[in-house]
Amino acid sequence: MTTRSGKNVLITFGRSFLTLDLARLMNAGGHNVFIADSIPFPITRFSNSVQKVFRVPRPKFEPREYVDEIARIVRAESIDLVIPIHEETDIFAMAQDQFPPECRLLLSDFLTENRLHNKYEYQVLLETLGVPTLKYAQVRDEAELAALDFESPFALKQVYSRGSQQVYKVNPGEIPDGLTFDPLNPWLAQEWLKGDKYCTYSVCHEGRVYAHAIYPVRYAINGQSCLSYEPVEHSGITDWVTERVKEINFTGQIGFDFIEHPERGLFTIECNPRSTSGILMFEPHNRVDRAFFGENDDVITPDPDVRKMVGPGMLLYGWRKSALEGNTLRGFARDFRHTDEIITRRDDIGPFLGIPFALSNILTNSLKYRVGLAEGFMHDHEWDGEQI
């Protein structure tokens, strides 16, 4: 039994590099970190920042069993705060009454979480709030697909999908063949706009932002899922996020994807009401752990000179032409050398040594579920609109 004086924190999706980084930040803040995941060897299992790791049911396929086991762990370990990382957030939001009142779940009610997660409902919400949006339409069947009236290229993606998954760029009159239609997970057609891309990450409580980071999209898997992170200041984005978080009275972690057109201005493409890669830019001395408990007065931001990357992801995808516009092997090698890798730390070498075991889990999932490597990483923690 630990004798540390900090809070007991349970973080889900232990395979994620976000979870590893957050575990280190929480540990550095004096808190006791517990981890849950459905695979046997998540990367966090090898970290000395973690007190205990629990293997739990798969939230996508066994949501009720998953919630029951997490709630059991909360009671057994006297957990003060549960921090969901990936889309298990939505499952917890539907089952908050399963947890003891003395334990706080860092999330909002299910209606709010789902309206932000569902890419179509998110655009409807923005219109309700009077926020300008890109042109969009929901596509539930072949008839609605044929009736689309876009005059310029548009993106076609399912309303429940992730950055590493398929996004079609469609020209008017060239509708892709072979689309399947799921009544629980229809498609969103959204105007394709060129411009500067940014992502954000914020920790919020009851409509107030306690930690905040903005980073441009540079190296990314097929230009969608970021692999490198450098904080920037953008007052327009900061003000936008602050206003939206207040309007919806949001609690939890949240990230927005933006595009800024030189003439039309700033638009948000989609929202992730969960943890995003922005957490990777915070250092222990920033004490971002305070934001998770709502203890700080001023908004916590990363140091301006931080440069971080997911090393394995960069090695697998970063050198490819699709990862960065104008990418070259020489430029990739230069950036790789001058960017800090988020897994490797001298005071916590275990995760680096455990990479082969952690990757074997992901390869096993990819083969088991017959999906690609990126999809295999998260497949059993995805949520596509199912009720539990």
Short mmCIF file of N, CA, C and O in Angstrom, two decimals, residues 1-11 19-20 22-24 26-36 43-55 73 76-80 348:
data_model
loop_
_atom_site.label_atom_id
_atom_site.label_comp_id
_atom_site.label_asym_id
_atom_site.label_seq_id
_atom_site.Cartn_x
_atom_site.Cartn_y
_atom_site.Cartn_z
N MET A 1 0.85 -1.20 0.00
CA MET A 1 0.00 0.00 0.00
C MET A 1 0.89 1.25 0.00
O MET A 1 1.84 1.36 0.77
N THR A 2 0.58 2.19 -0.89
CA THR A 2 1.42 3.38 -1.01
C THR A 2 1.22 4.32 0.19
O THR A 2 0.16 4.35 0.81
N THR A 3 2.28 5.05 0.50
CA THR A 3 2.21 6.04 1.58
C THR A 3 2.32 7.45 1.04
O THR A 3 2.48 8.39 1.79
N ARG A 4 2.26 7.62 -0.29
CA ARG A 4 2.35 8.96 -0.86
C ARG A 4 1.09 9.74 -0.49
O ARG A 4 0.01 9.20 -0.34
N SER A 5 1.25 11.05 -0.40
CA SER A 5 0.16 11.89 0.09
C SER A 5 -0.76 12.40 -1.01
O SER A 5 -1.78 13.03 -0.73
N GLY A 6 -0.43 12.13 -2.28
CA GLY A 6 -1.24 12.64 -3.37
C GLY A 6 -2.54 11.87 -3.55
O GLY A 6 -2.89 10.97 -2.79
N LYS A 7 -3.28 12.22 -4.59
CA LYS A 7 -4.54 11.57 -4.91
C LYS A 7 -4.29 10.24 -5.63
O LYS A 7 -3.25 10.02 -6.23
N ASN A 8 -5.29 9.37 -5.57
CA ASN A 8 -5.26 8.12 -6.33
C ASN A 8 -5.97 8.34 -7.66
O ASN A 8 -7.16 8.68 -7.68
N VAL A 9 -5.23 8.17 -8.75
CA VAL A 9 -5.74 8.49 -10.09
C VAL A 9 -5.72 7.23 -10.95
O VAL A 9 -4.68 6.57 -11.06
N LEU A 10 -6.85 6.91 -11.56
CA LEU A 10 -6.94 5.79 -12.50
C LEU A 10 -7.04 6.35 -13.92
O LEU A 10 -7.94 7.14 -14.22
N ILE A 11 -6.11 5.94 -14.78
CA ILE A 11 -6.09 6.39 -16.17
C ILE A 11 -6.34 5.18 -17.07
O ILE A 11 -5.72 4.13 -16.89
N THR A 19 -1.36 8.25 -22.38
CA THR A 19 -1.52 7.75 -21.02
C THR A 19 -0.18 7.66 -20.31
O THR A 19 -0.07 8.02 -19.13
N LEU A 20 0.84 7.20 -21.01
CA LEU A 20 2.19 7.13 -20.43
C LEU A 20 2.65 8.51 -19.98
O LEU A 20 3.15 8.68 -18.86
N LEU A 22 0.84 11.20 -19.36
CA LEU A 22 0.02 11.71 -18.28
C LEU A 22 0.34 11.00 -16.96
O LEU A 22 0.35 11.63 -15.90
N ALA A 23 0.63 9.71 -17.03
CA ALA A 23 1.03 8.98 -15.82
C ALA A 23 2.29 9.59 -15.22
O ALA A 23 2.40 9.76 -14.00
N ARG A 24 3.24 9.92 -16.07
CA ARG A 24 4.49 10.54 -15.59
C ARG A 24 4.21 11.91 -14.99
O ARG A 24 4.79 12.27 -13.95
N MET A 26 1.39 12.99 -13.66
CA MET A 26 0.66 12.81 -12.39
C MET A 26 1.61 12.33 -11.29
O MET A 26 1.54 12.79 -10.15
N ASN A 27 2.46 11.39 -11.62
CA ASN A 27 3.43 10.89 -10.65
C ASN A 27 4.36 12.00 -10.18
O ASN A 27 4.65 12.13 -8.98
N ALA A 28 4.82 12.82 -11.11
CA ALA A 28 5.71 13.93 -10.76
C ALA A 28 5.00 14.93 -9.84
O ALA A 28 5.65 15.61 -9.04
N GLY A 29 3.68 15.01 -9.95
CA GLY A 29 2.90 15.89 -9.09
C GLY A 29 2.59 15.29 -7.73
O GLY A 29 1.90 15.92 -6.93
N GLY A 30 3.08 14.07 -7.48
CA GLY A 30 2.90 13.44 -6.18
C GLY A 30 1.70 12.53 -6.06
O GLY A 30 1.35 12.09 -4.96
N HIS A 31 1.06 12.20 -7.18
CA HIS A 31 -0.14 11.38 -7.16
C HIS A 31 0.18 9.90 -7.41
O HIS A 31 1.22 9.57 -7.98
N ASN A 32 -0.71 9.04 -7.00
CA ASN A 32 -0.56 7.60 -7.16
C ASN A 32 -1.33 7.17 -8.41
O ASN A 32 -2.55 7.38 -8.50
N VAL A 33 -0.63 6.59 -9.37
CA VAL A 33 -1.20 6.34 -10.69
C VAL A 33 -1.52 4.85 -10.86
O VAL A 33 -0.66 3.99 -10.67
N PHE A 34 -2.76 4.58 -11.28
CA PHE A 34 -3.22 3.24 -11.60
C PHE A 34 -3.67 3.24 -13.07
O PHE A 34 -4.18 4.24 -13.56
N ILE A 35 -3.47 2.11 -13.73
CA ILE A 35 -3.71 2.03 -15.17
C ILE A 35 -4.65 0.87 -15.48
O ILE A 35 -4.59 -0.18 -14.84
N ALA A 36 -5.53 1.06 -16.49
CA ALA A 36 -6.41 0.00 -16.96
C ALA A 36 -6.30 -0.12 -18.48
O ALA A 36 -6.24 0.89 -19.19
N ILE A 43 2.09 -0.11 -22.86
CA ILE A 43 3.39 0.54 -22.66
C ILE A 43 3.55 1.07 -21.24
O ILE A 43 4.66 1.09 -20.69
N THR A 44 2.46 1.46 -20.62
CA THR A 44 2.54 2.00 -19.26
C THR A 44 2.88 0.93 -18.22
O THR A 44 3.30 1.27 -17.11
N ARG A 45 2.71 -0.34 -18.56
CA ARG A 45 3.05 -1.41 -17.62
C ARG A 45 4.52 -1.35 -17.22
O ARG A 45 4.90 -1.79 -16.12
N PHE A 46 5.36 -0.80 -18.08
CA PHE A 46 6.80 -0.81 -17.87
C PHE A 46 7.31 0.47 -17.21
O PHE A 46 8.51 0.63 -17.03
N SER A 47 6.41 1.38 -16.85
CA SER A 47 6.82 2.68 -16.31
C SER A 47 6.90 2.64 -14.78
O SER A 47 6.02 2.09 -14.11
N ASN A 48 7.95 3.26 -14.25
CA ASN A 48 8.07 3.35 -12.79
C ASN A 48 7.20 4.45 -12.21
O ASN A 48 7.21 4.69 -10.99
N SER A 49 6.43 5.15 -13.05
CA SER A 49 5.48 6.16 -12.58
C SER A 49 4.14 5.55 -12.19
O SER A 49 3.27 6.26 -11.69
N VAL A 50 3.98 4.25 -12.44
CA VAL A 50 2.70 3.58 -12.27
C VAL A 50 2.73 2.65 -11.06
O VAL A 50 3.67 1.86 -10.90
N GLN A 51 1.71 2.75 -10.21
CA GLN A 51 1.60 1.88 -9.04
C GLN A 51 1.14 0.48 -9.40
O GLN A 51 1.68 -0.51 -8.92
N LYS A 52 0.11 0.39 -10.25
CA LYS A 52 -0.48 -0.91 -10.55
C LYS A 52 -1.20 -0.84 -11.90
O LYS A 52 -1.77 0.20 -12.24
N VAL A 53 -1.16 -1.95 -12.66
CA VAL A 53 -1.84 -2.02 -13.95
C VAL A 53 -2.88 -3.13 -13.90
O VAL A 53 -2.60 -4.25 -13.44
N PHE A 54 -4.08 -2.84 -14.38
CA PHE A 54 -5.18 -3.80 -14.37
C PHE A 54 -5.57 -4.14 -15.81
O PHE A 54 -5.74 -3.26 -16.65
N ARG A 55 -5.71 -5.44 -16.07
CA ARG A 55 -6.25 -5.85 -17.36
C ARG A 55 -7.76 -5.97 -17.23
O ARG A 55 -8.28 -6.65 -16.32
N ILE A 73 -12.48 -1.59 -9.50
CA ILE A 73 -11.13 -1.10 -9.22
C ILE A 73 -11.19 0.21 -8.45
O ILE A 73 -10.42 0.44 -7.50
N ALA A 76 -11.93 -0.70 -4.89
CA ALA A 76 -10.87 -1.47 -4.25
C ALA A 76 -9.64 -0.62 -3.95
O ALA A 76 -8.96 -0.82 -2.95
N GLU A 77 -9.35 0.34 -4.83
CA GLU A 77 -8.13 1.13 -4.70
C GLU A 77 -8.40 2.55 -4.20
O GLU A 77 -7.49 3.37 -4.18
N SER A 78 -9.63 2.82 -3.80
CA SER A 78 -10.01 4.15 -3.29
C SER A 78 -9.59 5.25 -4.28
O SER A 78 -8.94 6.23 -3.91
N ILE A 79 -9.99 5.08 -5.53
CA ILE A 79 -9.62 6.03 -6.58
C ILE A 79 -10.37 7.35 -6.39
O ILE A 79 -11.58 7.37 -6.18
N ASP A 80 -9.65 8.45 -6.47
CA ASP A 80 -10.24 9.78 -6.34
C ASP A 80 -10.69 10.34 -7.68
O ASP A 80 -11.67 11.10 -7.74
N ASP A 348 13.12 6.85 -16.50
CA ASP A 348 12.01 5.90 -16.67
C ASP A 348 12.25 5.13 -17.96
O ASP A 348 11.53 5.28 -18.94
#
